[in-house]
PDB file of N, CA and C in Angstrom:
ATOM      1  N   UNK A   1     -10.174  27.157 -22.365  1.00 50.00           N
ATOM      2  CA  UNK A   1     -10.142  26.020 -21.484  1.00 50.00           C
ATOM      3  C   UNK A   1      -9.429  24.863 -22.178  1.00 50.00           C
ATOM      4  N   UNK A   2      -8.347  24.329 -21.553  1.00 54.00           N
ATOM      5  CA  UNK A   2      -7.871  23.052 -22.057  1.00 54.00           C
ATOM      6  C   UNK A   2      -8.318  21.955 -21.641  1.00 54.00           C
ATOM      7  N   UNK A   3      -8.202  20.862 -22.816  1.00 58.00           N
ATOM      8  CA  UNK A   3      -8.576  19.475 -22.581  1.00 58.00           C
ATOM      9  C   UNK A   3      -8.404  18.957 -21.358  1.00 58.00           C
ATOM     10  N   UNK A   4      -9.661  17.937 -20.441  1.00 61.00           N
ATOM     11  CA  UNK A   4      -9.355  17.754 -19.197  1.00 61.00           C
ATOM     12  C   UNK A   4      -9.303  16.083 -19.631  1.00 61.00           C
ATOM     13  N   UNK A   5      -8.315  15.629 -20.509  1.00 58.00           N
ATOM     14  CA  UNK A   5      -8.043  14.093 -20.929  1.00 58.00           C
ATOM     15  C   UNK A   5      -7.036  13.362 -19.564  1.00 58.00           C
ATOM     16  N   UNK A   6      -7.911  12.995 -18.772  1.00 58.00           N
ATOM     17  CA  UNK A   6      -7.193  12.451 -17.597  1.00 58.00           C
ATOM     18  C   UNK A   6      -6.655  10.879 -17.915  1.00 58.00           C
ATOM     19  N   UNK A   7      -7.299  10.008 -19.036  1.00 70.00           N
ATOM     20  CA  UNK A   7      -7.167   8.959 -19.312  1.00 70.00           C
ATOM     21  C   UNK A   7      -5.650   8.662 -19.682  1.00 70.00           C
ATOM     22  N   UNK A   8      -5.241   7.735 -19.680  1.00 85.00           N
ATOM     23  CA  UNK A   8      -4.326   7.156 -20.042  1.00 85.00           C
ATOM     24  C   UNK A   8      -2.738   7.666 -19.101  1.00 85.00           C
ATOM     25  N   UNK A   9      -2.621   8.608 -17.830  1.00 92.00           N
ATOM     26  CA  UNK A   9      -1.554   9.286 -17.177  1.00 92.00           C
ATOM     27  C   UNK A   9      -1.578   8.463 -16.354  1.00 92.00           C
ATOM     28  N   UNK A  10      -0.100   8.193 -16.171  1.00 93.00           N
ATOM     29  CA  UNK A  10       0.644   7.763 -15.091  1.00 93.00           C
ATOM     30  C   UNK A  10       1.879   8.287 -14.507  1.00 93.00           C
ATOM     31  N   UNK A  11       1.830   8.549 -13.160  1.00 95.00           N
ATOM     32  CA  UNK A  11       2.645   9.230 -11.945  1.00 95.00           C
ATOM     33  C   UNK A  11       4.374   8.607 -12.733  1.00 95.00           C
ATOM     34  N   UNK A  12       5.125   8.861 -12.933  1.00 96.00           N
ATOM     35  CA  UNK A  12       6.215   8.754 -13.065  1.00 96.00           C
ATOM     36  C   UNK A  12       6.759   8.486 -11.501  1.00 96.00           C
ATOM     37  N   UNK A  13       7.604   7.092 -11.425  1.00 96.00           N
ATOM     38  CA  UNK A  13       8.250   6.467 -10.266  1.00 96.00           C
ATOM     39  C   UNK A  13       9.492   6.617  -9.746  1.00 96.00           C
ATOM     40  N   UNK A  14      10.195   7.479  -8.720  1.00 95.00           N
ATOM     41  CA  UNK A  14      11.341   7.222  -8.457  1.00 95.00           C
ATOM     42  C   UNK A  14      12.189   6.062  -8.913  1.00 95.00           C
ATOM     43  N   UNK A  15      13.328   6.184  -9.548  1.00 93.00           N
ATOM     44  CA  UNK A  15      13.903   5.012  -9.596  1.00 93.00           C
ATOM     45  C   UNK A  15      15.100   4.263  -8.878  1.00 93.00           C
ATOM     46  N   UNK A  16      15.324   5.096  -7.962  1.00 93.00           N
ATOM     47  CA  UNK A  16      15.525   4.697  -6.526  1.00 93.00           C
ATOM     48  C   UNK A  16      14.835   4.395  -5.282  1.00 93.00           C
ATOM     49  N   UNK A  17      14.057   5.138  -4.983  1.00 94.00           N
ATOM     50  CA  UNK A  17      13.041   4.671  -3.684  1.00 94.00           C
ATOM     51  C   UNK A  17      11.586   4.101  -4.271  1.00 94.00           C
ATOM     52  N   UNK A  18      11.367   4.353  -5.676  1.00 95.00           N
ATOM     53  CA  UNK A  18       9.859   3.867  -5.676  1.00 95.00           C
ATOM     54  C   UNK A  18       8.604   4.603  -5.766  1.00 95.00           C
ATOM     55  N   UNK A  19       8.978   5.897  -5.224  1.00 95.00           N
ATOM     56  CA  UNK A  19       8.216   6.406  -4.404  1.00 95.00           C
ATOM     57  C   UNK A  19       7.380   7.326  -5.769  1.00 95.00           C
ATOM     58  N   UNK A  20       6.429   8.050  -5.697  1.00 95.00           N
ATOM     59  CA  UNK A  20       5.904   8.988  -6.623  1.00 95.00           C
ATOM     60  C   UNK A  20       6.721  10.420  -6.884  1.00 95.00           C
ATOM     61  N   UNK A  21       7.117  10.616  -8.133  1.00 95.00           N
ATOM     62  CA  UNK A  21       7.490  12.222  -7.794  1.00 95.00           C
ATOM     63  C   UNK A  21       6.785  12.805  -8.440  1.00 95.00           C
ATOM     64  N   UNK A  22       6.924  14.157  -8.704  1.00 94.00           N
ATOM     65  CA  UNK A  22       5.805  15.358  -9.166  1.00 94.00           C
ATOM     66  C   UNK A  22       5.378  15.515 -11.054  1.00 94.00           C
ATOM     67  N   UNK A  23       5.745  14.401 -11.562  1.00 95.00           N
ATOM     68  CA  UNK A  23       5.876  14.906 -12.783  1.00 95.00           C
ATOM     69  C   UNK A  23       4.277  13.190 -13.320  1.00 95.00           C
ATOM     70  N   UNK A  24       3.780  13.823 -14.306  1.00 96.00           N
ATOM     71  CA  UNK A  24       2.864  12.212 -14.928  1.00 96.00           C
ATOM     72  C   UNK A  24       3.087  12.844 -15.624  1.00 96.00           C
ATOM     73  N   UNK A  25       3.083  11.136 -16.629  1.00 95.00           N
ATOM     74  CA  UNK A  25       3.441  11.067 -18.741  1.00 95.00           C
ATOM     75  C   UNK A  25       1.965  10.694 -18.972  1.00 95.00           C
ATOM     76  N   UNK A  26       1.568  10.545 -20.451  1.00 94.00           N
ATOM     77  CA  UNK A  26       0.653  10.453 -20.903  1.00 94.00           C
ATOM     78  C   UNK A  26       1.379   9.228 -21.779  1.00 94.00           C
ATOM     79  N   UNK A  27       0.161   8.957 -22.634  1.00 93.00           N
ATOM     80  CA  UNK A  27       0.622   7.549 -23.502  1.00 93.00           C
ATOM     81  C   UNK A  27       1.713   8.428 -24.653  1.00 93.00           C
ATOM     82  N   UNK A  28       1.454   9.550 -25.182  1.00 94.00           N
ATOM     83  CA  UNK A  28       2.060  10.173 -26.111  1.00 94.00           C
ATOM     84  C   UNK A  28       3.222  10.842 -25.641  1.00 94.00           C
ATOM     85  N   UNK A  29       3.708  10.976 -24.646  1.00 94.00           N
ATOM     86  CA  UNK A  29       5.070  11.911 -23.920  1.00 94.00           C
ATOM     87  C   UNK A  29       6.075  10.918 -24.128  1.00 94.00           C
ATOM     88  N   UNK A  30       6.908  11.688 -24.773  1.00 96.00           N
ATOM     89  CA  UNK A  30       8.105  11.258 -25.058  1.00 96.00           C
ATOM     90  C   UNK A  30       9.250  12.426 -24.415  1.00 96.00           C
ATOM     91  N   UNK A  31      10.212  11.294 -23.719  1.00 95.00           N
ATOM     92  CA  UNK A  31      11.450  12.408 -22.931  1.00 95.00           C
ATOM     93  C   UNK A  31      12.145  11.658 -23.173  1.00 95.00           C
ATOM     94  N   UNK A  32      13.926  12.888 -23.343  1.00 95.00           N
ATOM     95  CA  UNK A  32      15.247  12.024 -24.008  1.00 95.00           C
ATOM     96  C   UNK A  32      16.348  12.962 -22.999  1.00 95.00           C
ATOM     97  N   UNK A  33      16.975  11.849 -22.196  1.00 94.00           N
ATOM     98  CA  UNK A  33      17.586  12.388 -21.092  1.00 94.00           C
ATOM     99  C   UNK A  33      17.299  14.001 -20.230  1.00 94.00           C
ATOM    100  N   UNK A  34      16.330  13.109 -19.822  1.00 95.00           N
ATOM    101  CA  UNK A  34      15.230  13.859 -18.642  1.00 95.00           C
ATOM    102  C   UNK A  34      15.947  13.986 -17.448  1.00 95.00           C
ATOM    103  N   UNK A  35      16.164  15.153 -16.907  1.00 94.00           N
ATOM    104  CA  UNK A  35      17.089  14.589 -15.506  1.00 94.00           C
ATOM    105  C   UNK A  35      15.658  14.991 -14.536  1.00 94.00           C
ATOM    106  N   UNK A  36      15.284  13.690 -13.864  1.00 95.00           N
ATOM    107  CA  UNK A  36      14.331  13.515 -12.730  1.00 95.00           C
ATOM    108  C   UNK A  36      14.583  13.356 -11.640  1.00 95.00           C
ATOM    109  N   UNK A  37      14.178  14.062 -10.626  1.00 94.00           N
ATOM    110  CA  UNK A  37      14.191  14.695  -9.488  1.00 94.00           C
ATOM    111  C   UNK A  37      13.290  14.118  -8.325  1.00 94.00           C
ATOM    112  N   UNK A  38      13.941  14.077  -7.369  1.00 95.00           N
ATOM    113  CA  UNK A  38      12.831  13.005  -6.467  1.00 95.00           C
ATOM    114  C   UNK A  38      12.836  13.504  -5.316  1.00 95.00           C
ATOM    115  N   UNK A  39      11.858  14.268  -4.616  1.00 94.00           N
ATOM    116  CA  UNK A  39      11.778  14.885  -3.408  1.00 94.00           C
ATOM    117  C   UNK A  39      11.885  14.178  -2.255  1.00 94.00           C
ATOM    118  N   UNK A  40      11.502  12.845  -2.505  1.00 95.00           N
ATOM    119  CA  UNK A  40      11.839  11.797  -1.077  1.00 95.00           C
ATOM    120  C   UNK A  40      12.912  11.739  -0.837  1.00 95.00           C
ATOM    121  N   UNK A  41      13.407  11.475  -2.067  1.00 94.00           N
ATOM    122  CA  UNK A  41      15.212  10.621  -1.260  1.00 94.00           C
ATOM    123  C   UNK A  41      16.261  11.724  -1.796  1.00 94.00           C
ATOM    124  N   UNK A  42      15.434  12.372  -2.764  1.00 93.00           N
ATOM    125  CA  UNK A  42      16.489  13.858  -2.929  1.00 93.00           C
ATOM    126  C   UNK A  42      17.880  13.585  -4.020  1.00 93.00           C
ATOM    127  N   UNK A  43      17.467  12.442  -4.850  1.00 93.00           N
ATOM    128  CA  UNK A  43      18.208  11.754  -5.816  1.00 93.00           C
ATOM    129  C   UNK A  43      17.998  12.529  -6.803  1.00 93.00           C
ATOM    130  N   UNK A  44      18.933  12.475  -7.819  1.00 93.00           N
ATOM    131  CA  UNK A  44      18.320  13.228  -9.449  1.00 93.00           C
ATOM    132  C   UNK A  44      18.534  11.746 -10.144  1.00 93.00           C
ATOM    133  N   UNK A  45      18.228  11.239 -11.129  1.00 93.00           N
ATOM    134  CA  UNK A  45      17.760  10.162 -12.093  1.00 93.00           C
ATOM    135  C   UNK A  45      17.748  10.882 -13.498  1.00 93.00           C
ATOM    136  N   UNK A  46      18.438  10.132 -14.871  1.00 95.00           N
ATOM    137  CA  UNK A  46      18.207  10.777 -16.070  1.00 95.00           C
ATOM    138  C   UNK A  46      17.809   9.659 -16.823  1.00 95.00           C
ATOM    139  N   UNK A  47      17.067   9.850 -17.244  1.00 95.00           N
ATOM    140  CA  UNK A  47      15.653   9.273 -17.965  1.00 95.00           C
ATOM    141  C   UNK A  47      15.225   9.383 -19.275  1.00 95.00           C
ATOM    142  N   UNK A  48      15.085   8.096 -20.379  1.00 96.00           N
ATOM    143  CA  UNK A  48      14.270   8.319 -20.792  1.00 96.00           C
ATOM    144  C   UNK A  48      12.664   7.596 -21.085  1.00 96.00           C
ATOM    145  N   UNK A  49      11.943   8.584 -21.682  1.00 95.00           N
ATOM    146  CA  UNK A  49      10.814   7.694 -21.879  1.00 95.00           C
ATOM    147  C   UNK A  49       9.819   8.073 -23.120  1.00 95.00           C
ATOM    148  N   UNK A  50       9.320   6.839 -23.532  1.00 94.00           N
ATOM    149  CA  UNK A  50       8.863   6.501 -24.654  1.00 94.00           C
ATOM    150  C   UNK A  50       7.611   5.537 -24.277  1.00 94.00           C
ATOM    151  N   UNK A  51       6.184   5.680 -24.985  1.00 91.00           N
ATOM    152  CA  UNK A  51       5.139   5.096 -24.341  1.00 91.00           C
ATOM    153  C   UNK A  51       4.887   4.336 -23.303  1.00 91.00           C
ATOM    154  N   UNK A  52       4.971   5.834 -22.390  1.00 91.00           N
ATOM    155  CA  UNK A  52       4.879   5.483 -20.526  1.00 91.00           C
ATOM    156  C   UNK A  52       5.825   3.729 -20.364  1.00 91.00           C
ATOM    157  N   UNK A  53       7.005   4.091 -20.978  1.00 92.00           N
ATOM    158  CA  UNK A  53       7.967   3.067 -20.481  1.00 92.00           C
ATOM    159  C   UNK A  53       9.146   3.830 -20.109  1.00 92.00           C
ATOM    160  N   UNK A  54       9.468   3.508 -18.773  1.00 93.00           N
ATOM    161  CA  UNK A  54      10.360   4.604 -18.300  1.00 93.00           C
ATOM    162  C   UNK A  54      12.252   3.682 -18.137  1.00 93.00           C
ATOM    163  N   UNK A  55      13.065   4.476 -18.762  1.00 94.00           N
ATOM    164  CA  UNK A  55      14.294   3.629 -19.499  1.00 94.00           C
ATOM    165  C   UNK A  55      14.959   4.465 -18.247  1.00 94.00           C
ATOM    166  N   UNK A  56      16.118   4.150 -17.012  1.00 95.00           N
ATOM    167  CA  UNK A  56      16.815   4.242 -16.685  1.00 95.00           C
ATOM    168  C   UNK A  56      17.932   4.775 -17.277  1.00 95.00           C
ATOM    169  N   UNK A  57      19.173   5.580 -18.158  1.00 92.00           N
ATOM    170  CA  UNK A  57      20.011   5.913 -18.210  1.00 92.00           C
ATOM    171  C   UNK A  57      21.393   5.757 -17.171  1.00 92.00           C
ATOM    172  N   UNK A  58      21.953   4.998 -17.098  1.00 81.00           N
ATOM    173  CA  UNK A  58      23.335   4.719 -16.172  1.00 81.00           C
ATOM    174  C   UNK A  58      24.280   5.399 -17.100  1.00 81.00           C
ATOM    175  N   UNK A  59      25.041   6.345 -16.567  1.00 65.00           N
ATOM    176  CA  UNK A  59      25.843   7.434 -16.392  1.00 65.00           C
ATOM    177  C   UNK A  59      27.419   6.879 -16.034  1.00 65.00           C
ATOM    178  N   UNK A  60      28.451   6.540 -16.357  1.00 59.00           N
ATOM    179  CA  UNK A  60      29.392   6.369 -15.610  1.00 59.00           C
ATOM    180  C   UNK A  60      29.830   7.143 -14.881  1.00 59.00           C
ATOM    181  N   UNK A  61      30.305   7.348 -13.430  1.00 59.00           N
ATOM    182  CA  UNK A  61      30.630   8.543 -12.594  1.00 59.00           C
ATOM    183  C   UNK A  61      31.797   9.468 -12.979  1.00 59.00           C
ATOM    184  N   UNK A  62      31.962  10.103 -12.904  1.00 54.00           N
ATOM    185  CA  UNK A  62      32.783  11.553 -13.691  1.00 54.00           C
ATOM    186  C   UNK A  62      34.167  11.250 -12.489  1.00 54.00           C
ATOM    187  N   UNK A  63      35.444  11.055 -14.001  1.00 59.00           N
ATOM    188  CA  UNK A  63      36.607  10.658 -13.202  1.00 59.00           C
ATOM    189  C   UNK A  63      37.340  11.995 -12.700  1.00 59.00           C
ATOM    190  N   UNK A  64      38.257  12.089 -11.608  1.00 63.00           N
ATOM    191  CA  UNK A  64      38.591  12.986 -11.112  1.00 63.00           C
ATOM    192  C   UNK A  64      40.018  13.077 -12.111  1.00 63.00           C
ATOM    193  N   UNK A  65      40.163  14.748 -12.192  1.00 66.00           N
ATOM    194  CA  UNK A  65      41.158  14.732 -13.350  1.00 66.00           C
ATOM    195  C   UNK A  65      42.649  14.907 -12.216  1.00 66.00           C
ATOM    196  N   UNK A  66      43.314  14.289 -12.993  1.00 69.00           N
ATOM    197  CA  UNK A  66      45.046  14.397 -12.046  1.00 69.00           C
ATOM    198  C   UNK A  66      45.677  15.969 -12.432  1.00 69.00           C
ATOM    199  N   UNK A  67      46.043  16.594 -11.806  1.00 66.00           N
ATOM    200  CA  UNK A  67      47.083  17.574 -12.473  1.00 66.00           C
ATOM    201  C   UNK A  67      48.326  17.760 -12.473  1.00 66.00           C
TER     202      UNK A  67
END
């Protein structure tokens, strides 16, 4: 049986709509370009995070190559 340490988790937040998605951090979870997934608005988000502080990553958009 594993630890049932419910204390200290929090729902990880869309960072576009807000909204809840499927994943909670603990005070100790650490993630380093996380690509997060959001079933509401159907966005992906890459993420990191470091004591349940959740860091946005901005990406510049991928240039189209000339040939």
């Amino acid at each position: 049986m594993g630890v049932n340490n419910t204390e200290n988790r929090d729902w990880i937040l869309c960072p576009a709509c807000g909204s809840k998605t499927r994943l909670q951090i603990r005070s100790d979870t650490e993630l380093i370009h996380f690509p997060l997934y959001c079933p509401k608005c159907k966005k992906e988000s890459l993420i990191n995070v470091k004591q349940q502080t959740v860091l946005v990553i901005k990406e510049p958009d991928a240039l189209t190559q000339s040939r």
